[in-house]
Coordinates of C-alpha atoms in Angstrom, one line a residue:
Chain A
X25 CA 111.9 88.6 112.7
X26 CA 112.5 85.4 110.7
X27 CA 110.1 83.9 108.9
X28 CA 109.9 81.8 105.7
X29 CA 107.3 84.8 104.0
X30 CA 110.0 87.3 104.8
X31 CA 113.0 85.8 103.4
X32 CA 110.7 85.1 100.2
X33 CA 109.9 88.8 99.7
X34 CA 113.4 89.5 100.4
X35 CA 114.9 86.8 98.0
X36 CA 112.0 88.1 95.3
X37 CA 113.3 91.7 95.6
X38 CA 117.0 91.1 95.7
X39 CA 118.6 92.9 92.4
X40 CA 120.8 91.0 90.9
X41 CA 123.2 93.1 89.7
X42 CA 120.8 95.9 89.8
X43 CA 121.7 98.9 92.4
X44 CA 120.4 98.5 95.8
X45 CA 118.8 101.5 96.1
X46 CA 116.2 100.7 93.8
X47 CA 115.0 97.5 96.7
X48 CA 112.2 100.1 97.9
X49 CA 110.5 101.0 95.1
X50 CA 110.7 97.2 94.4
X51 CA 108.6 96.1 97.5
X52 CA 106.8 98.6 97.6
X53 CA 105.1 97.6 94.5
X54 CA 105.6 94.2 95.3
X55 CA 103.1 94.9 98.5
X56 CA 100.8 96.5 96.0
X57 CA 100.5 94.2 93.5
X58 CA 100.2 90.5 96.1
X59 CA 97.9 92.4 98.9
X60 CA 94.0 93.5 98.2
X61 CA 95.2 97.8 98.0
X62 CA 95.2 100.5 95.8
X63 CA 99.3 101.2 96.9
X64 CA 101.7 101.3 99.5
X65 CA 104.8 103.6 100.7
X66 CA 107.6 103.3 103.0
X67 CA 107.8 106.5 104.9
X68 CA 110.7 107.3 107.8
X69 CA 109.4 109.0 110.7
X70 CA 111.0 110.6 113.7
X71 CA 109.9 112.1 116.6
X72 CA 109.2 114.9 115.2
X73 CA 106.9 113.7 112.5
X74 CA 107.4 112.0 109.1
X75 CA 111.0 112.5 107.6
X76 CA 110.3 111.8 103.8
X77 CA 109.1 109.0 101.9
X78 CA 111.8 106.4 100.9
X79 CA 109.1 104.6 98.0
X80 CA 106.2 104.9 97.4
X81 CA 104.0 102.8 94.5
X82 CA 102.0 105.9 93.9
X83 CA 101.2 109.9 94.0
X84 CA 98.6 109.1 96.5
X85 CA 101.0 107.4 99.4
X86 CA 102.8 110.5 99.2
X87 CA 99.8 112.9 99.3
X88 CA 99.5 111.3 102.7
X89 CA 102.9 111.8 103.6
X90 CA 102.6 115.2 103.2
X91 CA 99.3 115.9 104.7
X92 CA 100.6 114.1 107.7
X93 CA 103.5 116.2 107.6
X94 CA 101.6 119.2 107.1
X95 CA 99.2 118.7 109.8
X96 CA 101.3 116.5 112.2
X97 CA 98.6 114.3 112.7
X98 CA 97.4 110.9 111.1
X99 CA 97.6 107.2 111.2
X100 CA 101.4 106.9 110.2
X101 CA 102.0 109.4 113.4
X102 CA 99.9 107.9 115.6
X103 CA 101.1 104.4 114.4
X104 CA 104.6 105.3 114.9
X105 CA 104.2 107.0 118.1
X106 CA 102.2 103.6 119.4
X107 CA 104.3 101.0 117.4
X108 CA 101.5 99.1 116.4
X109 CA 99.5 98.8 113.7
X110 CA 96.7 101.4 112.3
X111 CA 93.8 99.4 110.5
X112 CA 91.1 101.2 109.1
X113 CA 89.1 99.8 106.7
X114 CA 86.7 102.7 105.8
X115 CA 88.4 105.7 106.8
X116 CA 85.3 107.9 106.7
X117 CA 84.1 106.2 109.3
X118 CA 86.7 106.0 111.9
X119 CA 89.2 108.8 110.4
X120 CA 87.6 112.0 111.4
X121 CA 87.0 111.3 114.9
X122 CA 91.0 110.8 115.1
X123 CA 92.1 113.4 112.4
X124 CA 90.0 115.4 111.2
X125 CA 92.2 118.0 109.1
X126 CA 94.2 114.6 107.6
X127 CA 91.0 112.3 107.4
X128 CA 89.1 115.4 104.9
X129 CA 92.3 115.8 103.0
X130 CA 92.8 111.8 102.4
X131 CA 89.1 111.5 101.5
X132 CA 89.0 113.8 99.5
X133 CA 92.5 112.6 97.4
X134 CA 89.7 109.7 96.7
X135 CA 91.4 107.4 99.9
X136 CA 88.8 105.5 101.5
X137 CA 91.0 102.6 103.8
X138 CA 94.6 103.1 105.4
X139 CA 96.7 100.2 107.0
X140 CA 99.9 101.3 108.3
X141 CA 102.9 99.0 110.5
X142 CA 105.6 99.8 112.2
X143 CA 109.0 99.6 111.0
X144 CA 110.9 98.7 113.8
X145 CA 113.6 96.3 115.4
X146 CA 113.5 95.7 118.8
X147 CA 114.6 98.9 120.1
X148 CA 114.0 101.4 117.8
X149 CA 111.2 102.6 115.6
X150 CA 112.3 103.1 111.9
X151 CA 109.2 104.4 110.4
X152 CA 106.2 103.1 108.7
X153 CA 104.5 100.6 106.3
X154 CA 102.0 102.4 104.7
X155 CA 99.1 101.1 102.6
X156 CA 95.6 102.2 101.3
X157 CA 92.9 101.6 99.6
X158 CA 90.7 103.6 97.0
X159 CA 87.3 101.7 98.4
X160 CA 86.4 100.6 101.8
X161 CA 87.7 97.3 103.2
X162 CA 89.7 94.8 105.3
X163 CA 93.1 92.9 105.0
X164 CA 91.9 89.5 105.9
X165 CA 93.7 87.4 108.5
X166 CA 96.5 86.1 106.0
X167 CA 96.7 89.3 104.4
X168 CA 97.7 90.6 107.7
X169 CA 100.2 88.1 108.3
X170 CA 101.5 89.1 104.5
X171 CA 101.2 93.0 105.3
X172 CA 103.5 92.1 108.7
X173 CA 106.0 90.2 106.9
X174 CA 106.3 93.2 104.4
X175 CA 106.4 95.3 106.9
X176 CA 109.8 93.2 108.4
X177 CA 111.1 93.0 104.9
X178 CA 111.3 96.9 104.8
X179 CA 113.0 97.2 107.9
X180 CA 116.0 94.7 107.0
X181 CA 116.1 96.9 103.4
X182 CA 116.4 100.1 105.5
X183 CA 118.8 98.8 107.9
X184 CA 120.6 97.5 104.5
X185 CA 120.4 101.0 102.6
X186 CA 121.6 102.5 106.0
X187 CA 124.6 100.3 106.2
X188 CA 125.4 101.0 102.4
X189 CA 124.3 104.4 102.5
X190 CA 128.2 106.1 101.2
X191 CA 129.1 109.6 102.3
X192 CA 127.0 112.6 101.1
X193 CA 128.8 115.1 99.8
X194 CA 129.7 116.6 103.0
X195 CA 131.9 114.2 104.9
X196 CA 130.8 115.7 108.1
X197 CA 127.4 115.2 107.7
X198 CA 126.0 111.8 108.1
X199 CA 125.2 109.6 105.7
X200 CA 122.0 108.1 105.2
X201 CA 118.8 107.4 102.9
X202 CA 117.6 109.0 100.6
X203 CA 114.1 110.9 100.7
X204 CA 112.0 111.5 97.5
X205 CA 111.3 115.3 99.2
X206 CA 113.8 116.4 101.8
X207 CA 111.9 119.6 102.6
X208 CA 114.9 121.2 103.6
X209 CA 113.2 124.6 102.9
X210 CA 110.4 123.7 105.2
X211 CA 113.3 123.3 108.4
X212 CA 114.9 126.4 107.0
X213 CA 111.7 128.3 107.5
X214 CA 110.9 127.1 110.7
X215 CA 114.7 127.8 112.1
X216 CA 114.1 131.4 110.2
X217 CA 110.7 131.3 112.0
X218 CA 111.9 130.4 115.9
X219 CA 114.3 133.2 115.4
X220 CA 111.5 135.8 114.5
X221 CA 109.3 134.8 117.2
X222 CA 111.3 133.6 120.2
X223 CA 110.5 129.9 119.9
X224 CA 111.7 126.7 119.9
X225 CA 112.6 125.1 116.2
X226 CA 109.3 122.5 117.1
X227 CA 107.1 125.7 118.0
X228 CA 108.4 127.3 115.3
X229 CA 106.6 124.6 113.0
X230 CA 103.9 124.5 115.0
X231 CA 103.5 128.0 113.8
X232 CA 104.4 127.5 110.3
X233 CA 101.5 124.0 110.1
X234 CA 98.8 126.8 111.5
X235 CA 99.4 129.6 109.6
X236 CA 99.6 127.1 106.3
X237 CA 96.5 125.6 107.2
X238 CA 94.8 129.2 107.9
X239 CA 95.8 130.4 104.8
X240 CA 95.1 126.9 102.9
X241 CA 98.6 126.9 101.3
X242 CA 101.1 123.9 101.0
X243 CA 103.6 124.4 103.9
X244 CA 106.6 124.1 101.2
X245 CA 105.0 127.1 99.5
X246 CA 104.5 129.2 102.9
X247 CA 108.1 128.1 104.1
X248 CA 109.5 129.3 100.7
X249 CA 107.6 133.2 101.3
X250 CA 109.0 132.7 104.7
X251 CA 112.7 132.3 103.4
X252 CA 112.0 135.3 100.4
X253 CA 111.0 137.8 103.3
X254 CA 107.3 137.7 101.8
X255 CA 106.4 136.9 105.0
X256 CA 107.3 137.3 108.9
X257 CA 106.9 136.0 112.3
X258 CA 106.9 137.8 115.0
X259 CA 107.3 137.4 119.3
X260 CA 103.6 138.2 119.2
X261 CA 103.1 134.7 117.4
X262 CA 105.5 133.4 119.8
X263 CA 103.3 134.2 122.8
X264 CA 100.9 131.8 122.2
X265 CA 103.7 129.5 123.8
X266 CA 104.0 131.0 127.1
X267 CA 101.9 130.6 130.2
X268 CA 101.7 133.6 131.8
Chain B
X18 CA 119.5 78.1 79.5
X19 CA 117.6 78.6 82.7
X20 CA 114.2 77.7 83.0
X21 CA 112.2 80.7 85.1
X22 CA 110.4 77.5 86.7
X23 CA 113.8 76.0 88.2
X24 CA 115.1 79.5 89.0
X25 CA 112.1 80.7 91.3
X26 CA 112.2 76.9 92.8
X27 CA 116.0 77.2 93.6
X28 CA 115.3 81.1 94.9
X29 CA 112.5 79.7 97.3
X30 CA 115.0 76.7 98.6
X31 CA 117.2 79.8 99.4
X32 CA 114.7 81.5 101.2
X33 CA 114.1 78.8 102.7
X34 CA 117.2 78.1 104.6
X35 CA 116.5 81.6 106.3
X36 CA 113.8 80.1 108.8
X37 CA 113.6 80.2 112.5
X38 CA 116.3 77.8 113.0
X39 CA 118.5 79.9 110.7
X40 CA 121.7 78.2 109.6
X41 CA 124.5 80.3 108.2
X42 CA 126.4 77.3 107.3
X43 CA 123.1 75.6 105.8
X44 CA 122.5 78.2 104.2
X45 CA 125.7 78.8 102.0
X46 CA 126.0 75.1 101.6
X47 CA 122.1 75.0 100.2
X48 CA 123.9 78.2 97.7
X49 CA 126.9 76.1 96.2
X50 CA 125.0 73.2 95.8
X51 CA 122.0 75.1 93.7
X52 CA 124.8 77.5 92.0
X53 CA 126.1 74.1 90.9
X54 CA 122.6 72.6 89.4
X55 CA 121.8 75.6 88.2
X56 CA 124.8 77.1 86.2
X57 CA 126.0 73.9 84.8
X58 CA 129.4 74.2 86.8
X59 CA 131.0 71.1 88.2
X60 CA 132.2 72.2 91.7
X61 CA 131.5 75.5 94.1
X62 CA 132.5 77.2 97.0
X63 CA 132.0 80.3 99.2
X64 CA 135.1 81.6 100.7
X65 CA 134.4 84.6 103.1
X66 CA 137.0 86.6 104.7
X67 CA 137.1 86.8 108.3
X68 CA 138.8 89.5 111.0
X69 CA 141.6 89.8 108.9
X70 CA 140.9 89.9 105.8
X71 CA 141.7 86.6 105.0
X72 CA 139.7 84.4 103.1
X73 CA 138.2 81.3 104.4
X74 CA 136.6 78.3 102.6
X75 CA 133.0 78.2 104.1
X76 CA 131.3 75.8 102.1
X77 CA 132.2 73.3 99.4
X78 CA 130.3 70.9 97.0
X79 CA 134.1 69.3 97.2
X80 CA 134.4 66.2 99.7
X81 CA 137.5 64.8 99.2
X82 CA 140.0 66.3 101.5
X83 CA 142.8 66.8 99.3
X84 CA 140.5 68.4 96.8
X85 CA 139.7 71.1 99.0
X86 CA 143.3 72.4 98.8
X87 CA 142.2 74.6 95.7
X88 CA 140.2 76.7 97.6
X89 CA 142.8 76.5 100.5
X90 CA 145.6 78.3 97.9
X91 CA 143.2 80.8 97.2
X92 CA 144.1 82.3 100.1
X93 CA 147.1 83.8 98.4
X94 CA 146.3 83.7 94.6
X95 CA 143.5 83.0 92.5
X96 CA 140.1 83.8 91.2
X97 CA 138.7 84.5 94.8
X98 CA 141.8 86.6 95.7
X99 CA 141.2 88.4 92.5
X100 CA 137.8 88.6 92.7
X101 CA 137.8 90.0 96.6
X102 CA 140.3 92.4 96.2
X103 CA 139.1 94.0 93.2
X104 CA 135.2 93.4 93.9
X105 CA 134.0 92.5 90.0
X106 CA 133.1 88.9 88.8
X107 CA 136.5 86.9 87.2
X108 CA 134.5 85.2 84.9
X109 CA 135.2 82.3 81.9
X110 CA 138.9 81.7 82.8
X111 CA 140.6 78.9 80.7
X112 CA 142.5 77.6 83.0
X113 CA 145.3 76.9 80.3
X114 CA 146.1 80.3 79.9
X115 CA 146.3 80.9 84.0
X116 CA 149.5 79.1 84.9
X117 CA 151.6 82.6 84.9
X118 CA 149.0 84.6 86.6
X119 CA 148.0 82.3 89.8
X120 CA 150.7 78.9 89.3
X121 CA 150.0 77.2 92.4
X122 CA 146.1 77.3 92.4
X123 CA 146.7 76.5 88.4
X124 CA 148.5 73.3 89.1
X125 CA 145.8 72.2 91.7
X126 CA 143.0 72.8 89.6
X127 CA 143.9 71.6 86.7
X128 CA 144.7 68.4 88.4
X129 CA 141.2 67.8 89.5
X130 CA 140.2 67.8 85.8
X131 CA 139.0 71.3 85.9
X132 CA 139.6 73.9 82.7
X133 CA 137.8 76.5 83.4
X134 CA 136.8 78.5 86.8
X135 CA 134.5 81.4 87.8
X136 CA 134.3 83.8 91.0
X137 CA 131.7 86.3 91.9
X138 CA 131.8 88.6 94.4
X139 CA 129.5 88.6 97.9
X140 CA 128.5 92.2 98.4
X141 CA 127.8 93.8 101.6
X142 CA 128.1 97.6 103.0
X143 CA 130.0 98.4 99.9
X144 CA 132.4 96.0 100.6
X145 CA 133.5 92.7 99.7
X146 CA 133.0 90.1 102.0
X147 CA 133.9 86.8 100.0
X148 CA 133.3 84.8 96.9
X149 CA 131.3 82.5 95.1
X150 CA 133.9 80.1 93.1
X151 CA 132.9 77.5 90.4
X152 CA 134.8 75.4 88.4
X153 CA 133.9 73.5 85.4
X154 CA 135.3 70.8 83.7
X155 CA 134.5 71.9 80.3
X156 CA 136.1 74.9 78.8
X157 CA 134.7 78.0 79.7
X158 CA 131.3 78.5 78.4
X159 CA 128.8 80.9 81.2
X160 CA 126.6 83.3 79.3
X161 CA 126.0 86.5 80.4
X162 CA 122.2 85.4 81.4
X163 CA 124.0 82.5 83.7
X164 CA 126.7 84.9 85.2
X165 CA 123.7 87.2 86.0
X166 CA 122.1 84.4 87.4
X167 CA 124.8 83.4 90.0
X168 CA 125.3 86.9 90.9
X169 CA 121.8 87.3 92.0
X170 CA 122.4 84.0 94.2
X171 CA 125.3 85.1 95.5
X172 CA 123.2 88.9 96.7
X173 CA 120.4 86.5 97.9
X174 CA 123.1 84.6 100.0
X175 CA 124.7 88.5 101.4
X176 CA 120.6 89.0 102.1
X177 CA 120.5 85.7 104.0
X178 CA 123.8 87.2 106.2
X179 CA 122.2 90.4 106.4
X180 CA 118.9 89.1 107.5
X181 CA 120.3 88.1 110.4
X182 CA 122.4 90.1 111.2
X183 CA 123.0 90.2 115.2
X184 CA 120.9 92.3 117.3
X185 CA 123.6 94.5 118.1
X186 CA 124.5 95.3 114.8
X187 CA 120.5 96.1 114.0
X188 CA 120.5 98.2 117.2
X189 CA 123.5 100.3 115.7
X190 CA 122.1 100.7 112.5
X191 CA 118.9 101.9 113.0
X192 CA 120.4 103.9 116.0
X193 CA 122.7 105.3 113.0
X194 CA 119.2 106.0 110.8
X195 CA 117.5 107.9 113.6
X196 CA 120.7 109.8 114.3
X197 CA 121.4 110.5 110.9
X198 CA 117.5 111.7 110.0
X199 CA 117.6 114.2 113.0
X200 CA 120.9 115.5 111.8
X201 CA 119.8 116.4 108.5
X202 CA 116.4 118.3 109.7
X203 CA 118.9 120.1 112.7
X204 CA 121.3 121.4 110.0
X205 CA 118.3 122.7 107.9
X206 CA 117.0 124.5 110.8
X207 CA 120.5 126.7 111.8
X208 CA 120.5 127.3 108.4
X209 CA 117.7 129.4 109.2
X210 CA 118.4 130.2 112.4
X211 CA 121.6 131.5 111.4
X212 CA 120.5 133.4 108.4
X213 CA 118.0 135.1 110.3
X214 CA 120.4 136.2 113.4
X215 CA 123.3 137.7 110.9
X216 CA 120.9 138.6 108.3
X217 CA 122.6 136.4 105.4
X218 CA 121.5 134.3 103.0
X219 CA 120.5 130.7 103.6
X220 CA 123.6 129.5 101.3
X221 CA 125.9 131.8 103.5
X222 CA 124.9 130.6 106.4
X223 CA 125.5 126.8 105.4
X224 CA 129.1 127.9 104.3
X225 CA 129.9 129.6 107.3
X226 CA 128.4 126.4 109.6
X227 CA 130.6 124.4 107.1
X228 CA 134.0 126.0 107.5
X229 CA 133.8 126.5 111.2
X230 CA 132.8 123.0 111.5
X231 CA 136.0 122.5 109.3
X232 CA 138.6 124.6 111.3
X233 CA 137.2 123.6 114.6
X234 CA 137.2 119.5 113.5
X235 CA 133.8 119.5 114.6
X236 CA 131.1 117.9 113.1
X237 CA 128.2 119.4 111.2
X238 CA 125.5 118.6 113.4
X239 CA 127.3 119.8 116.4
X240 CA 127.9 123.4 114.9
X241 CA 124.1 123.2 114.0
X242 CA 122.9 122.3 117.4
X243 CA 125.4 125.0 118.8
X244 CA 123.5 127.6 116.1
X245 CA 120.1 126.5 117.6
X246 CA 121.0 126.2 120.9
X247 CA 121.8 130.1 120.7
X248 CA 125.6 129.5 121.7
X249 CA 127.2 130.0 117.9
X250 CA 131.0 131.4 117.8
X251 CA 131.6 134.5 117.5
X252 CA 133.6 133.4 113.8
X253 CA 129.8 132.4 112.9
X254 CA 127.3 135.6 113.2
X255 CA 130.1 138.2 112.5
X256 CA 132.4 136.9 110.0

């Protein structure tokens, strides 16, 4: 979408010489700094859940990332899944109703408001826009306009990145952007995992998210004693899955 | 020098041409005009290369018709030329010393009164897609600072192009994103998949996926999906 704001952030984050991969980080602060929040992030989402966090201003966008990764539920899943926008201005108050494992975890890393856009051009979602506050409040109306025009500014510098993106080291895999966290060793697990119990790869995480949260463990660390053989699945676990 | 003031003013003005009634055209002409006020040079032009790789003069501060002619000959010689083919700025050329190199494009420019000429490069998926070319009539005398400067106009203009880029071309490339972002998770997971089923390690599993994907010029993400999908080559499990 065109718009005078957009092509302003764009023109303001435009390097200069500088490489382009550093455009995130430079919006994403840029969003900080001109909007009433604490920080914001640009996370990539599929399907299957968030797929890493592209920039983020700070730790705290990508605690969420990963408690929304961990859990599979919250407001850039839901947001995503929708394509419109999550607003909550005092997420104790309308956060555990709708996610209760990811609403305790963010209020207790000291988040108290989440806003999150879509990233998305007409056909296809991208991911999300994701901002927060560390004390209850609103965007005003402007400040939503702002927020939307950021949120348009990240898609055309993911769509950019993706164009530029240059072959990986592997020519037959394809190229695209880079993730801060790739978690490969949490997809290893789970393909280890749907193996060991006789599920699908997305049951096989399903598995990996509960056991992690039953055991109150980081899933990185649980898929990592997955892939050392410190710990096992079995077709028992995989029953859960089957309707008799 | 460049005052921050002017610089931010001429960087909004850019912006500005990217409205709802986006002109391309308006848009690079707004870019020579300001490269011109801005960096002290006495003419510009953008020179883009179309379909076949040949460049063509998009905009000019130039009006007389016979003037234009020295963008025209860069078409076969000359600081765009250079500058396109090689994709780095050509920067504070004294035109007295470039009669050997480029002749033609020489002669013409140094006929217009000019001594000295510039061209930096417009960037876009890695490669060149055209030029910015000034001219001045003083010898050559950009600082680094101004050279900097009409670089970042220049990647303004390439965001301007980009910006609105036709839908199809956003369709493929965040088709490409989604495609690309599955791909990676999939070949994680037969990884795992495939370490589990033949008892090897993670890293040996990746190499096998890799050199059957190599000797069967497959992709990839195709062996993976095979892997998961339970239908692996024999080659894979028991090599």
């Amino acid at each position: 979408m065109t718009s005078v704001r957009v092509a302003q952030i764009l023109s303001g984050i435009v390097p200069g010489g500088g490489p382009v991969e550093e455009m995130p980080s430079t919006l994403v602060l840029a969003c900080s700094s001109s909007l009433p929040v604490s920080g914001a992030g640009i996370v990539l989402m599929t399907d299957s859940g968030p797929a890493g966090v592209v920039a983020v201003s700070d730790a705290a966008v990508q605690t969420m990332e990963e408690l929304q990764f961990t859990l599979g539920e919250g407001p850039c899943v839901d947001c995503y899944s929708s394509g419109r926008p999550e607003l909550h201005p005092d997420l104790s108050v309308t956060g555990p109703p709708r996610w209760p494992g990811f609403a305790a975890g963010a209020l207790e890393a000291g988040i108290r408001a989440i806003f999150a856009f879509p990233l998305r051009t007409a056909e296809t979602r991208l991911g999300v826009l994701e901002l927060y506050r560390d004390s209850p409040g609103g965007l005003g109306d402007d400040d939503l306009v702002q927020a939307l025009a950021f949120a348009d500014a990240a898609t055309a510098v993911l769509l950019l990145l993706q164009g530029q993106a240059t072959q990986t080291a592997d020519p037959s895999q394809p190229a695209t952007i880079a993730v801060l966290e790739d978690r490969a060793e949490v997809h290893q697990a789970t393909g280890v995992i749907s193996v060991q119990a006789g599920v699908t790869p997305g049951q096989a995480l399903a598995l990996l998210r509960a056991r992690a949260f039953a055991a109150e463990r980081p899933i990185v660390e649980l898929a990592r004693a997955v892939l050392a053989h410190e710990i096992r699945f079995s077709t028992m676990d995989g029953q859960d899955f089957f309707v008799p | 020098m460049i005052g921050t003031e002017r610089l931010s003013k001429v960087f909004v003005e850019l912006a500005d041409t990217l409205v709802d009634e986006f002109d391309v055209v308006d848009l690079m002409h707004v870019l020579t005009e300001r490269s011109v006020d801005l960096l002290g040079a006495d003419a510009a032009g953008l020179m883009l290369a179309d379909q076949h790789g040949g460049l063509r003069l998009m905009a000019s501060t130039l009006e007389r018709m016979h003037a234009l002619e020295v963008f025209e000959l860069q078409v076969t010689e000359g600081p765009c030329f250079d500058c396109f083919h090689v994709g780095e700025p050509v920067v504070n050329v004294d035109l007295g010393d470039a009669m050997a190199q480029w002749p033609s494009f020489t002669l013409s420019a140094v006929a217009l009164g000019y001594r000295a000429t510039y061209a930096l490069p417009m960037r876009l998926r890695g490669q060149v897609i055209g030029a910015l070319n000034l001219f001045t009539e003083e010898a050559a005398h950009m600082s680094d600072e101004d050279i900097t400067v009409g670089q970042a106009m220049a990647d303004v203009a390439t965001i301007g192009l980009l910006h609105e880029r036709n839908l199809r071309e956003k369709t493929v490339l965040s088709q490409q994103l989604q495609v690309a972002l599955d791909s990676r998770v999939l070949v994680e997971q037969a990884k795992g998949v495939l370490s589990e089923r033949a008892d090897i390690s993670i890293g040996e599993a990746f190499a096998r996926m890799r050199s059957h994907a190599r000797s069967t010029r497959t992709t990839l993400t195709s062996v993976a999906r095979a892997v998961i999908d339970g239908t692996p080559a024999e080659a894979l499990v028991s090599a």
